[in-house]
XYZ file of C-alpha atoms in Angstrom:
376
model
C 0.000 0.000 0.000
C 1.198 3.510 -0.806
C 1.500 5.784 2.253
C -1.076 8.531 2.702
C 0.045 12.147 2.922
C -1.516 13.774 5.964
C -2.037 17.483 6.613
C -2.147 18.083 10.382
C -3.837 21.461 10.925
C -5.316 21.898 14.417
C -5.881 25.083 16.359
C -5.182 25.441 20.067
C -6.858 23.216 22.643
C -7.685 26.129 24.925
C -6.191 25.834 28.371
C -4.121 22.741 27.647
C -2.290 22.761 24.294
C -1.070 25.400 21.893
C -1.714 24.738 18.212
C 1.958 23.783 17.807
C 1.768 21.346 20.710
C -1.477 19.860 19.410
C -0.003 19.378 15.940
C 3.051 17.694 17.441
C 0.994 15.313 19.580
C -1.269 14.385 16.665
C 1.732 13.833 14.393
C 3.364 11.588 16.989
C 0.199 9.493 17.226
C -0.109 9.126 13.464
C 3.564 8.131 13.313
C 2.919 5.494 15.986
C 0.304 3.931 13.714
C 2.015 4.576 10.359
C 5.716 5.472 10.652
C 6.099 5.773 6.889
C 3.259 8.215 6.229
C 4.492 11.726 5.303
C 3.116 14.456 7.555
C 2.715 18.183 6.917
C 2.301 20.033 10.230
C 0.404 23.316 10.057
C -0.676 24.830 13.400
C -3.640 27.126 12.782
C -5.069 30.235 14.414
C -7.864 32.710 13.764
C -5.835 35.570 15.226
C -5.981 34.561 18.889
C -3.394 32.592 20.857
C -0.984 30.848 18.500
C -1.275 33.537 15.802
C 2.400 34.446 15.653
C 3.469 30.801 15.976
C 1.339 29.917 12.952
C 2.708 32.868 11.005
C 6.296 32.240 12.069
C 6.108 28.789 10.498
C 5.073 30.347 7.193
C 7.225 33.442 6.699
C 10.842 34.464 7.032
C 10.849 36.784 10.009
C 12.664 38.136 13.014
C 11.231 37.610 16.484
C 11.278 40.650 18.764
C 10.842 40.257 22.529
C 9.669 43.048 24.767
C 8.698 43.506 28.406
C 5.130 44.851 28.560
C 2.262 45.046 31.030
C 0.044 42.000 31.411
C -3.751 42.426 31.853
C -3.272 43.408 35.510
C -0.307 45.689 34.878
C 2.441 43.282 35.882
C 5.540 42.833 33.694
C 5.452 40.001 31.170
C 7.694 39.149 28.223
C 5.853 39.272 24.894
C 6.911 38.571 21.321
C 6.030 39.946 17.919
C 7.285 39.258 14.396
C 8.862 41.438 11.710
C 8.670 39.982 8.209
C 12.051 40.041 6.463
C 10.366 40.079 3.057
C 7.693 42.763 3.478
C 8.616 44.521 6.704
C 5.119 43.848 8.043
C 4.801 43.567 11.814
C 2.624 40.793 13.226
C 1.358 41.151 16.776
C -0.591 38.659 18.851
C -2.492 40.792 21.348
C -2.893 37.860 23.741
C 0.852 38.017 24.358
C -0.002 41.084 26.471
C -3.703 40.833 27.358
C -4.311 37.080 27.133
C -6.468 35.126 29.542
C -3.692 32.533 29.589
C -1.500 35.037 31.453
C -3.773 34.899 34.495
C -4.451 32.134 36.974
C -8.165 31.271 37.216
C -8.493 33.078 40.542
C -6.848 36.214 39.065
C -9.453 36.798 36.374
C -10.893 40.266 36.873
C -12.924 41.537 33.965
C -13.448 44.920 35.617
C -9.726 45.669 36.065
C -7.957 43.837 33.250
C -6.639 46.211 30.585
C -4.883 46.423 27.220
C -2.027 48.791 28.088
C 0.517 46.104 27.127
C -0.974 45.823 23.633
C -0.347 49.530 23.136
C 3.230 49.044 24.296
C 3.704 46.344 21.652
C 2.360 48.660 18.944
C 4.537 51.554 20.126
C 7.650 49.405 19.923
C 6.675 47.931 16.553
C 6.562 51.382 14.965
C 10.335 51.781 15.237
C 10.671 49.177 12.442
C 8.808 51.472 10.028
C 6.272 48.894 8.830
C 3.792 49.607 6.063
C 1.375 47.205 7.775
C 0.787 46.105 11.337
C -1.382 43.008 11.548
C -2.768 42.462 15.035
C -4.303 39.107 15.853
C -6.845 39.460 18.642
C -8.650 36.857 20.704
C -8.203 34.882 23.876
C -8.192 38.096 25.898
C -8.713 38.681 29.615
C -9.854 42.239 28.948
C -13.079 44.181 28.343
C -11.807 47.756 28.118
C -12.602 48.564 24.488
C -8.904 49.065 23.794
C -8.787 52.099 26.085
C -5.606 50.903 27.771
C -4.013 50.440 24.362
C -4.940 53.989 23.415
C -3.531 55.389 26.668
C -0.223 53.655 25.970
C -0.106 55.370 22.564
C -0.697 58.830 24.000
C -4.466 59.289 24.146
C -5.897 61.247 27.085
C -9.140 60.004 28.614
C -10.730 62.267 31.196
C -13.784 62.370 33.455
C -16.483 65.030 33.769
C -14.243 66.866 36.252
C -11.290 66.792 33.845
C -9.378 64.208 35.869
C -7.379 61.652 33.839
C -8.881 58.191 33.994
C -6.542 55.726 35.693
C -5.044 52.755 33.927
C -7.300 49.785 34.417
C -10.063 47.805 32.843
C -13.440 48.601 31.405
C -14.975 49.625 34.708
C -13.216 53.014 34.666
C -14.939 53.892 31.371
C -18.148 54.482 33.295
C -16.653 57.881 34.242
C -15.376 58.783 30.768
C -16.405 62.189 29.415
C -13.733 63.261 26.922
C -11.001 61.821 24.734
C -8.090 63.894 23.439
C -6.241 62.177 20.633
C -4.025 63.364 17.818
C -3.382 60.541 15.333
C 0.383 59.925 15.241
C 2.302 60.746 12.099
C 3.239 57.126 11.429
C -0.418 56.308 10.682
C -0.065 58.131 7.360
C 2.320 55.439 6.156
C 1.179 52.412 8.161
C -1.989 50.400 7.684
C -3.341 48.648 10.782
C -5.250 45.396 10.333
C -7.158 43.455 12.974
C -7.276 39.697 12.415
C -10.239 37.982 14.088
C -13.115 35.674 13.242
C -15.340 37.107 15.964
C -18.238 39.098 14.479
C -19.796 40.369 17.720
C -20.410 44.105 18.091
C -18.995 46.116 20.970
C -22.166 46.387 23.053
C -25.570 44.840 23.619
C -26.778 41.263 24.173
C -24.251 39.877 21.663
C -21.504 42.322 22.623
C -18.102 41.991 24.233
C -19.271 42.039 27.859
C -22.395 39.910 27.522
C -20.886 37.105 25.466
C -17.276 36.948 26.634
C -17.277 38.668 30.021
C -18.289 35.595 32.063
C -15.290 33.558 30.901
C -13.084 36.458 32.033
C -14.426 36.375 35.572
C -17.386 38.749 35.206
C -20.470 38.179 37.335
C -23.908 39.068 35.900
C -23.650 42.397 37.711
C -20.155 42.944 36.270
C -21.459 42.225 32.774
C -24.135 44.904 33.141
C -21.594 47.402 34.468
C -19.118 46.668 31.678
C -21.725 46.872 28.939
C -22.957 50.217 30.234
C -19.351 51.450 30.423
C -18.715 50.364 26.840
C -21.903 52.090 25.685
C -20.621 55.300 27.287
C -17.188 54.728 25.742
C -18.713 54.366 22.265
C -20.701 57.590 22.762
C -17.597 59.534 23.820
C -15.540 58.049 20.984
C -18.183 59.187 18.511
C -18.341 62.673 20.041
C -14.575 63.117 20.436
C -13.171 61.212 17.452
C -16.079 61.161 15.007
C -15.997 57.368 14.727
C -19.052 55.204 15.396
C -17.767 51.953 16.906
C -20.938 50.764 18.612
C -22.096 48.347 15.906
C -18.952 47.554 13.913
C -19.016 43.862 12.990
C -16.192 42.279 14.959
C -15.737 45.357 17.146
C -16.420 43.249 20.232
C -13.406 41.023 19.590
C -10.941 40.821 22.489
C -13.249 42.724 24.807
C -13.672 45.558 22.327
C -9.964 45.912 21.531
C -10.893 45.595 17.854
C -13.271 48.544 18.171
C -10.585 50.580 19.927
C -8.067 49.829 17.188
C -10.626 50.918 14.605
C -11.385 54.126 16.524
C -7.850 55.283 17.291
C -5.795 53.737 14.481
C -8.335 53.382 11.680
C -7.848 49.616 11.690
C -9.612 47.369 9.234
C -11.136 44.190 10.704
C -10.544 41.093 8.572
C -10.811 37.318 8.879
C -7.958 35.963 10.978
C -8.372 32.561 9.382
C -7.933 34.072 5.924
C -4.781 35.892 7.037
C -3.206 32.702 8.377
C -4.473 30.532 5.515
C -3.034 32.900 2.941
C 0.344 33.236 4.641
C 0.728 29.488 5.176
C -0.411 28.552 1.657
C -3.099 26.338 3.193
C -5.019 25.738 -0.035
C -2.008 24.360 -1.913
C -0.938 22.237 1.048
C -4.424 20.804 1.280
C -4.398 20.083 -2.464
C -1.184 18.104 -1.972
C -2.443 15.888 0.858
C -4.610 12.775 0.930
C -6.275 13.347 4.295
C -6.720 16.317 6.643
C -6.614 16.259 10.437
C -7.926 19.212 12.405
C -9.289 19.857 15.858
C -9.741 22.100 18.875
C -10.499 21.949 22.568
C -14.269 21.883 22.242
C -15.979 21.059 18.979
C -19.642 22.050 18.823
C -22.241 23.478 16.467
C -20.463 26.857 16.547
C -17.319 25.249 15.141
C -19.136 24.704 11.852
C -20.115 28.368 11.571
C -17.019 30.083 10.248
C -14.559 29.173 12.977
C -11.110 27.825 12.127
C -11.937 24.140 12.402
C -15.137 24.561 10.435
C -13.361 26.530 7.707
C -10.771 23.773 7.335
C -13.512 21.144 7.129
C -15.281 23.158 4.433
C -12.077 23.601 2.404
C -11.452 19.866 2.609
C -15.038 19.075 1.564
C -14.717 21.239 -1.537
C -11.574 19.289 -2.440
C -13.139 15.907 -1.638
C -10.490 15.289 1.026
C -11.453 13.111 3.994
C -11.217 14.846 7.367
C -10.407 13.501 10.832
C -11.600 15.707 13.701
C -9.952 15.380 17.101
C -11.127 17.421 20.078
C -11.071 17.647 23.816
C -14.840 17.281 23.876
C -17.669 17.425 21.345
C -21.164 18.827 21.875
C -24.019 18.614 19.380
C -21.730 19.097 16.411
C -23.475 16.735 14.033
C -20.106 15.301 13.010
C -17.966 12.285 13.849
C -15.427 13.576 16.346
C -12.859 11.571 18.352
C -12.397 13.135 21.791
C -9.998 13.148 24.702
C -13.090 12.834 26.910
C -13.617 9.329 25.536
C -10.224 8.363 26.967
C -10.377 10.436 30.169
C -13.802 11.685 31.325
C -12.355 13.779 34.157
C -11.829 17.248 32.645
C -8.959 18.293 34.919
C -7.019 15.109 34.247
C -7.784 15.266 30.525
C -6.376 18.796 30.322
C -3.321 17.913 32.416
C -2.561 14.832 30.306
C -3.643 16.353 26.983
C -0.370 15.738 25.047
C -0.276 12.008 25.811
C -4.032 11.581 25.405
C -4.094 13.382 22.056
C -1.236 11.204 20.828
C -3.152 8.070 21.899
C -6.323 9.355 20.279
C -4.614 10.057 16.963
C -2.882 6.674 16.977
C -6.162 4.875 17.637
C -8.037 6.860 14.981
C -5.440 6.100 12.311
C -4.576 2.537 13.311
C -7.178 0.962 11.081
C -6.564 3.132 8.035
C -4.952 1.776 4.918
C -2.852 3.539 2.339
C -3.479 3.694 -1.393
C -3.508 0.537 -3.415
C -0.454 0.498 -5.663
C -1.081 1.306 -9.317
C -1.454 -1.709 -11.607
C 1.782 -2.881 -13.142
């Protein structure tokens, strides 16, 4: 039998495995079952955690490290990329404002801010890029990008003219005025936000209501944050002349996308398309015989434009079989092999995710056969 060529293209298993780690574990499992099958590893991201790792595997670039503020203002070392070919800068906002940077008992949706993201942007400008592509997602913050704007020189003041303190979205409840002069570098630098979130900034499908609870927000906190973001959008419109309240995708990363649009004129685009284009996903899928993808939790939402669903759709168009591996699966309507089938206890499954995912991949591929050889 002729070996099958396998494209291994998972995204992160949130809370347990990065996309790179997931791809490595899956590849190891496939190799356990079929040592001779050629594997093409392609960690994927929609702009959230793993964005710069996915891009680094696809482009020639330099990695820049920088000490910035984490969501609670503590120092953390973050990375961004500078493309050697185009000079583009690629930033993963979660390097500075990511939920992964906080222990579960540290999550504080009212206080967590994006100041560190602004520090990353400020440092990136010294490279003179024509484009800054900022992947957003996986954030601990709900401040509408206000902390980012403060780091870049904006002044946010209350009714009494007092500067608002650094902090999270809660302080925006007192916002009355924004003073902002767009920096000169914006005339030569395009800012792009990469995300596959389409939520608006405010309302029942907005940043606070949908994503606040996973960031530690109580129902009362959600109401406070949404009201603060409504006020923020009103002041942004009055002070900057930009209406961010209903921008599709403006609610991404706790409204960071809306803030980037307001202060830096950013365009919001599909993070999946950015990564897929840079990594030449279509051609790599054309060259394979079977596709493996997966994520931490596969459910009906995964089929609606998210990374895993987009990969499945691309494979379907090309008549490529797909194997889906996940931590758990809920009402997805698809055949999914899960870590939960090997270890029902969630805490243990997450702790042992690398070994379990390797076992799962090995078991899923063990019974597969390669191509029949061509007739002689």
